[in-house]
Structure formats: structure tokens, C-alpha cells
Short mmCIF file of C-alpha atoms in Angstrom, two decimals:
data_model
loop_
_atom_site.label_atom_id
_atom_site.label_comp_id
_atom_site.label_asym_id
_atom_site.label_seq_id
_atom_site.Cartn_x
_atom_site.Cartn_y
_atom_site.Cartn_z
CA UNK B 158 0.00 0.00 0.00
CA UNK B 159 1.18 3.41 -0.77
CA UNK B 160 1.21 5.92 2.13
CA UNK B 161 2.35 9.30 0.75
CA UNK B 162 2.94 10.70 -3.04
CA UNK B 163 5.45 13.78 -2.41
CA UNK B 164 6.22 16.40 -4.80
CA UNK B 165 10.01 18.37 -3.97
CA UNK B 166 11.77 20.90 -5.75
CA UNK B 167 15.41 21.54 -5.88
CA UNK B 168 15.14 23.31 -2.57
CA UNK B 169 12.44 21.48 -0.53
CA UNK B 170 9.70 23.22 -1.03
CA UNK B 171 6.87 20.68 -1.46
CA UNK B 172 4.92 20.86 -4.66
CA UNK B 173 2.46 18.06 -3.72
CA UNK B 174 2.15 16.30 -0.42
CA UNK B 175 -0.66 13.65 -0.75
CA UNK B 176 -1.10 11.20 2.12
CA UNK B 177 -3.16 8.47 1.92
CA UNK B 178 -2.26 7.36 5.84
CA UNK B 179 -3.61 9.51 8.40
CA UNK B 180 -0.60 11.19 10.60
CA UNK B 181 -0.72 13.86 12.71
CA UNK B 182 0.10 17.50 10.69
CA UNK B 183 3.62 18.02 12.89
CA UNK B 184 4.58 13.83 11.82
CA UNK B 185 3.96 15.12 8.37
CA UNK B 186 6.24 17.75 8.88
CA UNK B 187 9.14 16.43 10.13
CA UNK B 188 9.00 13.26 7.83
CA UNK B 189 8.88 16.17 4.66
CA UNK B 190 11.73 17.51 6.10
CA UNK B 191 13.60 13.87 6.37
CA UNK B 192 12.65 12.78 3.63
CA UNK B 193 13.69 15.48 1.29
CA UNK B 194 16.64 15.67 3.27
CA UNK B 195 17.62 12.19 2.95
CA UNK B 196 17.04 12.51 -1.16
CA UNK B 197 18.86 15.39 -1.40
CA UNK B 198 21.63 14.64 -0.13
CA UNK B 199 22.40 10.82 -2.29
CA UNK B 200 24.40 11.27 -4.83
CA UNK B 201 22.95 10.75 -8.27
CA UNK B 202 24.52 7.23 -8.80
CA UNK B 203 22.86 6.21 -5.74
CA UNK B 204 19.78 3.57 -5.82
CA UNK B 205 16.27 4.87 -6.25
CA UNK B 206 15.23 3.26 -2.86
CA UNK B 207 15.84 3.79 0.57
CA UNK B 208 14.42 2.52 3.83
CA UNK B 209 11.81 4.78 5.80
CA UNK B 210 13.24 7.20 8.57
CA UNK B 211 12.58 5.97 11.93
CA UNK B 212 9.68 8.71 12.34
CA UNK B 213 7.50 5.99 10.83
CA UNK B 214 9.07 2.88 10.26
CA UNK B 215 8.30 0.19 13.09
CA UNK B 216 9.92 -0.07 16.00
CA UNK B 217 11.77 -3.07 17.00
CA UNK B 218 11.19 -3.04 20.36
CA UNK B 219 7.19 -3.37 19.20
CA UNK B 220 5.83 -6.81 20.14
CA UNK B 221 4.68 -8.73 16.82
CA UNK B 222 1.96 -11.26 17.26
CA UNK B 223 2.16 -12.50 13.49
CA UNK B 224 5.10 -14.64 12.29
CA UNK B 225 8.01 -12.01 10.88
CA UNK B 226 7.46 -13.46 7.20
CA UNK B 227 4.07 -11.75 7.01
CA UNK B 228 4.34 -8.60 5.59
CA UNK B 229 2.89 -5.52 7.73
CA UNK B 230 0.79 -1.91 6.61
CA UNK B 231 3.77 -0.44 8.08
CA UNK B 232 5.49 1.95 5.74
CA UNK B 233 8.90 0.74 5.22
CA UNK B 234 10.43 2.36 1.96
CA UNK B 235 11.02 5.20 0.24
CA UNK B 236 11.10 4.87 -3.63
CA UNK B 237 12.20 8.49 -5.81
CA UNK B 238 13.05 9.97 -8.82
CA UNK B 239 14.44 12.98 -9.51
CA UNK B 240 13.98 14.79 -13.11
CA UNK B 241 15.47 18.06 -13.62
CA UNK B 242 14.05 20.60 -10.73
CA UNK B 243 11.75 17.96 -8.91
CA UNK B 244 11.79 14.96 -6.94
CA UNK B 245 9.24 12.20 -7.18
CA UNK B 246 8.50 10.12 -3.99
CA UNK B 247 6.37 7.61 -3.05
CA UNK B 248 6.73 5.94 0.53
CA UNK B 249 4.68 2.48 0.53
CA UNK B 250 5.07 -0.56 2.56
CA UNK B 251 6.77 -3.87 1.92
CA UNK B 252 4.06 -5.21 0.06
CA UNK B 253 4.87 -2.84 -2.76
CA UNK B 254 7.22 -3.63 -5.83
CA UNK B 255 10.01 -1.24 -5.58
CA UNK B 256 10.57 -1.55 -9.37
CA UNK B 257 6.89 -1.29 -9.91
CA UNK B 258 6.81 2.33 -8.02
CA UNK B 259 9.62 3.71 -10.55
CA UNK B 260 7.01 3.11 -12.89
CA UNK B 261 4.47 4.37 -11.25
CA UNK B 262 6.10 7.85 -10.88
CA UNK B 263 7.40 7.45 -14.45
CA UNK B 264 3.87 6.89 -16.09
CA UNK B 265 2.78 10.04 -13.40
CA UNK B 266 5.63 12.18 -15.01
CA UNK B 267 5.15 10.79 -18.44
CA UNK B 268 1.34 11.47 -18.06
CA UNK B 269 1.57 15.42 -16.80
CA UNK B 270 4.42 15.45 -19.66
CA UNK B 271 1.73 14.78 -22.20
CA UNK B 272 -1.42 16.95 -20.32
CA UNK B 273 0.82 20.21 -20.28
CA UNK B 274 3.00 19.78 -23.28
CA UNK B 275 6.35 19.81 -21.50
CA UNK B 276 5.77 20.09 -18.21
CA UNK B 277 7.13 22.55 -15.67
CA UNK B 278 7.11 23.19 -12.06
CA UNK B 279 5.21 26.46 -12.87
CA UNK B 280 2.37 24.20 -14.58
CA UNK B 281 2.33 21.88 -10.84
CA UNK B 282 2.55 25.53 -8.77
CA UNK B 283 -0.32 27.02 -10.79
CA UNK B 284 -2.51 23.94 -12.38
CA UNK B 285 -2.52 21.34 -9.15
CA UNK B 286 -5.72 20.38 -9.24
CA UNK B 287 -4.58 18.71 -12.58
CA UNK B 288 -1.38 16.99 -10.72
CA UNK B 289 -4.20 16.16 -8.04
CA UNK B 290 -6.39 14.59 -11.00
CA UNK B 291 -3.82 12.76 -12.36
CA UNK B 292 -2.67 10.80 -9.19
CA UNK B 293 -6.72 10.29 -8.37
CA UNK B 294 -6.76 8.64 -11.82
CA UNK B 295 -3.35 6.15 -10.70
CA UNK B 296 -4.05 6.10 -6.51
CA UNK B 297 -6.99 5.54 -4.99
CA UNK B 298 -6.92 5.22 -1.29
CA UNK B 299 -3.43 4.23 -1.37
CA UNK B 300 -3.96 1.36 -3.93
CA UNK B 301 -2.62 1.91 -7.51
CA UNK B 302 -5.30 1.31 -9.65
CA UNK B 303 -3.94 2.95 -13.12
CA UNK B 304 -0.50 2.59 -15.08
CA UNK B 305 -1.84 2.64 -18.20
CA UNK B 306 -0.60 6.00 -19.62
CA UNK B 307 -3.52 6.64 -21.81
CA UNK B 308 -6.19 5.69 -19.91
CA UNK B 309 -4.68 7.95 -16.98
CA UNK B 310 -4.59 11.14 -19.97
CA UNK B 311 -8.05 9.91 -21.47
CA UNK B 312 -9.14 10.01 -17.67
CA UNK B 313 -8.18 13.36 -16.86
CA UNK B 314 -9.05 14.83 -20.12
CA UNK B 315 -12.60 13.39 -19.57
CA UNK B 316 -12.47 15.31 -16.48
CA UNK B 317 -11.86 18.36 -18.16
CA UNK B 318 -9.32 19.41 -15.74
CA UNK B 319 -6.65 20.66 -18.02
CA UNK B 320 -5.57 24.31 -18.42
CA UNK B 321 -4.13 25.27 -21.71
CA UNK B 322 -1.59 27.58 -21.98
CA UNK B 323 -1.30 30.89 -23.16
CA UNK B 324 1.11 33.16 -24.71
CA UNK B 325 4.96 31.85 -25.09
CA UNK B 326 5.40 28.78 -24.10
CA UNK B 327 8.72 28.75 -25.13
CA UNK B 328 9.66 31.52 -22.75
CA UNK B 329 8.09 29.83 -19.75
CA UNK B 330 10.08 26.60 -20.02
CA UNK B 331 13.52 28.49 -21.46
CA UNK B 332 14.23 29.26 -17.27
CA UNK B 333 13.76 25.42 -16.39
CA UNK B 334 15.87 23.25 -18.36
CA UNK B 335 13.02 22.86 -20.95
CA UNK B 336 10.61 20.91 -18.44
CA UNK B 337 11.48 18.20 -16.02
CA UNK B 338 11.65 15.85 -18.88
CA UNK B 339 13.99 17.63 -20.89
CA UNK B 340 17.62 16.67 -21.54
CA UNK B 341 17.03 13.08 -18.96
CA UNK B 342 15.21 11.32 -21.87
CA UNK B 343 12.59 8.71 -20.82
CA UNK B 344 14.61 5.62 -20.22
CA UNK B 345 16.59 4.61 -17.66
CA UNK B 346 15.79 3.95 -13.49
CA UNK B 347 18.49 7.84 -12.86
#
């Protein structure tokens, strides 16, 4: 089960913080701030995963009545990607694929790629309740439902919660590397 969806740019300020756990709002805090922390700082050759800070992972000294093979609701791991000026991160338990996250957040990229026509960080600042209808059409109560990339656009086109640009696009993007896709290509676990 996925527990949060977190949106980060370059310098931590959250673009989208969706939990699907309920936590108290100063837990939510802090683990924003450990989490992006922890990202940041990994150097790009790193792997995409890491395990959960100890704000929510389970304690050891909790007793467990089930045998230890049984996999808990606990959240456990942290799975990210980074493209450009954001960082995409999904925290989840054990039960999820870790490989099958990175393609979670690449068909959520992939899909606001296609919805804005090169997407920026000004389109997720000023358009979010399209990044919100996007992850409603993948996540629904912390169960991925969607990773097929055109039924999640045909989904939130239905919707009709796209805004369409106006004036120079070309201007907009010039200041961010050319969108959070440009220059990484779409292959690759970076």
C-alpha cells in the first residue's frame, strides 16, 4: 500500500504532499523535512530506494503477534526519482514492488508530460488540481489502480481538468531546463 505521493523541488519546497495514511500535521512535517533531506543529499549514482526514517518505520522493540514473514501496513520504503528541478517520492510498505513504483512515478511524469506539453514546475505551482487529477486517476486510497498512460490522460481529459496555456510557451520553459523531462530522456531507473 502506498502511504504518501510527495512532490520536492530543488530546494524542498513541497509541490504536492498527498497522504493516503492519516498522521498527525507536525509527523507530516518532520517526515517532509527527512525525507527530502535524505534525497537530497544521495548522490545521483545512488539507488532509487531507501528505507523509511525511523519517524514511521516500526519499532523493533514493538511486540509482533504474526510470524516475521508476514508482511505488515507499516510503511517501510522510500522509492524516488528525480527529473530536472523535482523529486518524485512515493513511501509504501513492503508489500509494494520497488521496481513497480519507478514506474508508477514514471507513467505520473510521463502522463503530466503529455497533459501540459512539456511540463514545468510552474504548470504543478499554478494547475494542481490537474497533478491532483492525475494521481486520483493512478491512486486511490493508497492502492494503484492505473498505469496505463492513456487511460490515466483519457481520464483526466474526460475530467476536463486541463488548463491550456497561453502566450509563449517557449519563454516559460527556457528558465527550467526545458521541463522536467527535458535533456534526462525517458529511459533509464536515474
Amino acid at each position: 500500500m502506498i502511504s504518501a505521493v510527495l512532490v520536492f523541488n530543488n530546494s524542498g519546497q513541497p509541490r504536492l504532499t498527498k497522504f493516503y495514511t492519516q498522521l498527525d500535521t507536525a509527523v507530516q512535517q518532520r517526515l517532509i523535512s527527512e525525507i527530502f533531506t535524505l534525497v537530497a543529499n544521495r548522490s545521483p549514482s545512488s539507488c532509487n530506494f531507501l528505507p523509511l526514517p525511523p519517524l514511521l518505520a516500526p519499532s523493533k522493540s514493538s511486540t509482533v503477534t504474526v510470524a516475521s514473514t508476514t508482511p505488515t501496513d507499516t510503511p517501510t520504503l522510500v522509492t524516488y526519482r528525480h527529473y530536472a528541478t523535482l523529486y518524485f517520492i512515493v513511501i509504501s510498505t513492503s508489500t509494494e514492488s520497488p521496481l513497480a513504483l519507478l514506474d508508477l512515478i514514471q507513467v505520473f511524469v510521463e502522463a503530466l508530460d503529455r497533459l501540459f506539453e512539456n511540463v514545468c514546475e510552474l504548470d504543478l505551482i499554478f494547475h494542481f488540481e490537474t497533478l491532483h487529477a492525475v494521481l486520483g486517476e493512478m491512486i486511490v486510497g493508497g492502492v494503484v489502480i492505473e498505469t496505463g498512460l492513456e487511460k490515466v490522460v483519457r481520464g483526466v481529459r474526460e475530467q476536463g481538468k486541463i488548463v491550456r496555456r497561453t502566450g509563449n510557451t517557449a519563454a516559460r520553459t527556457a528558465g527550467l531546463g526545458g521541463g522536467i523531462l527535458g535533456g534526462f530522456g525517458m529511459r533509464g531507473v536515474g
